[in-house]
CSV table of C-alpha atoms and ligand atoms in Angstrom, one decimal:
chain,number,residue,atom,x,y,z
A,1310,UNK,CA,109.7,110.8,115.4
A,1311,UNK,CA,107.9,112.9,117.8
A,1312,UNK,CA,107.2,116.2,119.2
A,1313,UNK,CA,105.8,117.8,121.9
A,1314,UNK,CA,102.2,118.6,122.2
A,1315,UNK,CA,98.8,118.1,120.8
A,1316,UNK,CA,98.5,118.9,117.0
A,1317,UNK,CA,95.3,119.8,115.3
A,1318,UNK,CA,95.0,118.8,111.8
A,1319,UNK,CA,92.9,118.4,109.3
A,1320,UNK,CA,92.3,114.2,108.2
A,1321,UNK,CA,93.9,113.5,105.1
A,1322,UNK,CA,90.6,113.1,102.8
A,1323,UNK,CA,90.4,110.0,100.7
A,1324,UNK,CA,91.6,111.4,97.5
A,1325,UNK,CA,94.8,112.5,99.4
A,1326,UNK,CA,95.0,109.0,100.9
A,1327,UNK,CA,94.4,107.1,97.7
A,1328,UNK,CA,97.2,109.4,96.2
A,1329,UNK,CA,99.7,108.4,98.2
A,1330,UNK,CA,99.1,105.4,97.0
A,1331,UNK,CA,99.8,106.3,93.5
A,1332,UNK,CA,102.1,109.3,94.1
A,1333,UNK,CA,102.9,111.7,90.8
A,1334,UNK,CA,106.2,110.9,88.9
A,1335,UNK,CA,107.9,113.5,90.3
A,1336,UNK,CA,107.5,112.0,94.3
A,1337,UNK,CA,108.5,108.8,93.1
A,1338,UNK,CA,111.6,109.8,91.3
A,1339,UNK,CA,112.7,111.7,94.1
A,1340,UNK,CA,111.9,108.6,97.2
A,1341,UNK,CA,113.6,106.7,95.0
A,1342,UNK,CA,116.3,108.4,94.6
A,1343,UNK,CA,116.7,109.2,98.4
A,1344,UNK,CA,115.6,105.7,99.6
A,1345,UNK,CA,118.4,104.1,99.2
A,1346,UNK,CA,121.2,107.1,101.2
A,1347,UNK,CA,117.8,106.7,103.9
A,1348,UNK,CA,118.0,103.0,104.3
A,1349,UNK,CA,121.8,102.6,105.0
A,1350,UNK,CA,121.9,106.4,107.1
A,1351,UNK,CA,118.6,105.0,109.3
A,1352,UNK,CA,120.5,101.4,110.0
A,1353,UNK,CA,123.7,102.7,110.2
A,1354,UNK,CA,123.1,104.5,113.3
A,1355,UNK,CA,120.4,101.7,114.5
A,1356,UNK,CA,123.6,99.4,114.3
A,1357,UNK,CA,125.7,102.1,116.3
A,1358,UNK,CA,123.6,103.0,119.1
A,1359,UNK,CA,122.0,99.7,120.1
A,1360,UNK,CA,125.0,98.4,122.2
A,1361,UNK,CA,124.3,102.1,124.5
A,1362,UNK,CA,120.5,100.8,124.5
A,1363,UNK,CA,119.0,99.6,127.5
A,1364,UNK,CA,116.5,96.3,127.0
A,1365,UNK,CA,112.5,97.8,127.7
A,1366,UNK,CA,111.4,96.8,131.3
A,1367,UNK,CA,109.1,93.9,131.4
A,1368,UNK,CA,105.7,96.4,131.7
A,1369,UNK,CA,107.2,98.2,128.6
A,1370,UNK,CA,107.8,94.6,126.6
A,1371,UNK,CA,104.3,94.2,126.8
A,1372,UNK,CA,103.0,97.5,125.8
A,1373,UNK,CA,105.2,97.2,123.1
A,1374,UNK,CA,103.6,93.6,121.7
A,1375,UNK,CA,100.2,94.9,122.6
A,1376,UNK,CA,101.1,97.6,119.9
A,1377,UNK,CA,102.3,95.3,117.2
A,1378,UNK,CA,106.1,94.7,118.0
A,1379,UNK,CA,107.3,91.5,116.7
A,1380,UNK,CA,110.4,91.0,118.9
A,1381,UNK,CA,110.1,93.6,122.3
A,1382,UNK,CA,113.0,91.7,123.3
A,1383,UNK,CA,115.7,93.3,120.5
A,1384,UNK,CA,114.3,96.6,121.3
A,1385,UNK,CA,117.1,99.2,122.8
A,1386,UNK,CA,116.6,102.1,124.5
A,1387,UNK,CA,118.7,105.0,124.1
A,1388,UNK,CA,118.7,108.6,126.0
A,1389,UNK,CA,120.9,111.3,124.1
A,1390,UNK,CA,121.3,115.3,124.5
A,1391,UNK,CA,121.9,115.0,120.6
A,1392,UNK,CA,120.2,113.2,118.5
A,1393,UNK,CA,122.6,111.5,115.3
A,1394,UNK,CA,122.0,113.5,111.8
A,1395,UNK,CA,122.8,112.2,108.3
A,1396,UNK,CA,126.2,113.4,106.9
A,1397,UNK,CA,125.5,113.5,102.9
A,1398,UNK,CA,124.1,116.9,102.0
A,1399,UNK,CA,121.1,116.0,100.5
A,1400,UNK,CA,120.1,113.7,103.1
A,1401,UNK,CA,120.9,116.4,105.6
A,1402,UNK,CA,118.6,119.3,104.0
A,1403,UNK,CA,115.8,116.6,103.6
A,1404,UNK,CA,116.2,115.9,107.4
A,1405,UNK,CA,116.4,119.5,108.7
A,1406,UNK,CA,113.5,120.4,106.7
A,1407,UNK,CA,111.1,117.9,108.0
A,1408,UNK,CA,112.1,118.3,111.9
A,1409,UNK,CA,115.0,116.1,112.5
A,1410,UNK,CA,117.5,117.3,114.5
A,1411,UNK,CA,115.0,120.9,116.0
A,1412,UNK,CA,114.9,121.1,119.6
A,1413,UNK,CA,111.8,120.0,118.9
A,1414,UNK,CA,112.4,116.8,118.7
A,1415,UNK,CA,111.5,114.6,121.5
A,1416,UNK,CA,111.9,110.9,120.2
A,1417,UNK,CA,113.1,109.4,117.1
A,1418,UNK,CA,113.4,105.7,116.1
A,1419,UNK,CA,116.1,104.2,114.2
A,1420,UNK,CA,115.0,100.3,113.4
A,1421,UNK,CA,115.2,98.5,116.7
A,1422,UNK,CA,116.7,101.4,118.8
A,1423,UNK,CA,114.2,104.0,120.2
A,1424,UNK,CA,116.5,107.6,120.8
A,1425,UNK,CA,114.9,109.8,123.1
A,1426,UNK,CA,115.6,113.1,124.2
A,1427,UNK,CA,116.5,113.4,128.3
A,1428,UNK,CA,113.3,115.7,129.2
A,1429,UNK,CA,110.9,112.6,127.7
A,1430,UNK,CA,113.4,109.6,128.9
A,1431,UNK,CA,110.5,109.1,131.3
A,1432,UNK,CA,107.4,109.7,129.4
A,1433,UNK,CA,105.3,106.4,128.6
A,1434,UNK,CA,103.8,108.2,125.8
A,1435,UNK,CA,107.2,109.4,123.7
A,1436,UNK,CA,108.1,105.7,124.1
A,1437,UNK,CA,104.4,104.3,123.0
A,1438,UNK,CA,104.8,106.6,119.9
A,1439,UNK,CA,108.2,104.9,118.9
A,1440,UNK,CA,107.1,101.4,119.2
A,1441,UNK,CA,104.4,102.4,117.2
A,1442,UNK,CA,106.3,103.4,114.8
A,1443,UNK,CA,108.5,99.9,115.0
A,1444,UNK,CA,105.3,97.9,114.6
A,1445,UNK,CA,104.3,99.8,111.7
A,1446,UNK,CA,108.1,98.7,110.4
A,1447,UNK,CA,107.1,95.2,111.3
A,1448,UNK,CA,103.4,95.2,109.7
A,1449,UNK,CA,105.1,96.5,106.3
A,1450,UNK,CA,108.9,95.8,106.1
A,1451,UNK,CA,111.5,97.9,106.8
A,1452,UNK,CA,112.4,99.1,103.1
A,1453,UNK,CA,108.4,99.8,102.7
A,1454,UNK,CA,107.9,101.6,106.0
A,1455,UNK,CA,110.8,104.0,104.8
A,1456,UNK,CA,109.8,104.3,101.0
A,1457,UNK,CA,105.9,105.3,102.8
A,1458,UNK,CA,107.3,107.7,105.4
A,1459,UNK,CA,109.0,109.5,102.5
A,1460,UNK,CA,106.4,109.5,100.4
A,1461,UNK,CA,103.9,111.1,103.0
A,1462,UNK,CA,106.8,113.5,104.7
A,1463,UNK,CA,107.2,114.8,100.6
A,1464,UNK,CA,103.4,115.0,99.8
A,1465,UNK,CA,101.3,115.5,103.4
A,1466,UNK,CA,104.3,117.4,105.5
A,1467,UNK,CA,105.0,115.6,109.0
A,1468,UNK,CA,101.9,116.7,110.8
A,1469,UNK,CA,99.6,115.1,108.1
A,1470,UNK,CA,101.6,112.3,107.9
A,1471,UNK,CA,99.1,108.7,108.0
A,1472,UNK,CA,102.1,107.1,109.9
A,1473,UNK,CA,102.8,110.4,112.0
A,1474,UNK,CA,99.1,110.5,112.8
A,1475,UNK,CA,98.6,106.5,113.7
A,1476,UNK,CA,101.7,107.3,116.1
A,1477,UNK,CA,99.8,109.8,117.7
A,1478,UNK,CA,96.6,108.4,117.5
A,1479,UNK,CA,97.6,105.3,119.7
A,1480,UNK,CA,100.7,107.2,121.7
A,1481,UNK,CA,98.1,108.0,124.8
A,1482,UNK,CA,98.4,110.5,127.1
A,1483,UNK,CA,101.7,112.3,128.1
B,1462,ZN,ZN1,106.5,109.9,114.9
């Protein structure tokens, strides 16, 4: 996911890091818990949108395996006013109060399909952000990427997020 702007933060220290790691009970009850609804919600909607998707353009096929994409070539593009939100309740709380679905919300990746928002359909950077977040998929495995991404959203918040701040990190410029 991504929003607008440069974020200052502070790095996650190395007892933070090593703790997400080994979260507390209480973290891993709940990812586990919510994994599962995530899982079939996030592919779901990859499975929906990808025939909308446009392929990447040759330049963006190789940005994409210069970040880490295994198949550039599967990847689907799709522009959207609105972007899709979960319909269980829980799911749908979880979602709103970590950013999905504000105004905010420039790009968003669901598996293979990148969304992103009209006003960024053009901006190299939104798109670099998403594919990093589909490499990171393909480095650890789809269930593990999503177990992770919970497990910092729940105990570093979204701008503290490891994953969030690779994204960032190797996004570029707007
Ligand atoms: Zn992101």
């Amino acid at each position: 996911m991504a929003l607008p702007g440069c974020m200052i933060v502070r790095n996650p220290t190395p007892q933070e890091l090593s703790a997400l790691d080994n979260p507390p009970f209480e973290v891993q009850s709940k990812v586990a818990q919510l994994l599962p609804k995530v899982e079939a919600w996030y592919s779901e909607v990859e499975i929906q949108l990808a025939p909308f998707g446009r392929p990447l353009t040759a330049e963006e096929a190789r940005t994409a395996i210069e970040l880490g994409v295994a198949e550039p070539e599967k990847v689907r593009v799709v522009v959207l006013d609105e972007f899709p939100m979960p319909k269980d309740e829980q799911l749908l709380g979880e979602a709103k109060k970590h950013g999905l679905g504000n105004w905010s919300e420039g790009g968003r990746s669901n598996g293979r399909v990148v969304l992103l928002k009209p006003r960024v359909a053009q901006s190299p950077a939104v798109l670099r952000h998403e594919l990093v977040h589909l490499a990171q998929q393909d480095r650890m495995g789809r269930t593990a990427f999503l177990r992770r991404y919970l497990i910092e959203l729940e105990m570093m918040g979204y701008a503290r997020s490891p994953l969030e701040l690779e994204a960032y990190a190797r996004q570029g410029a707007h």
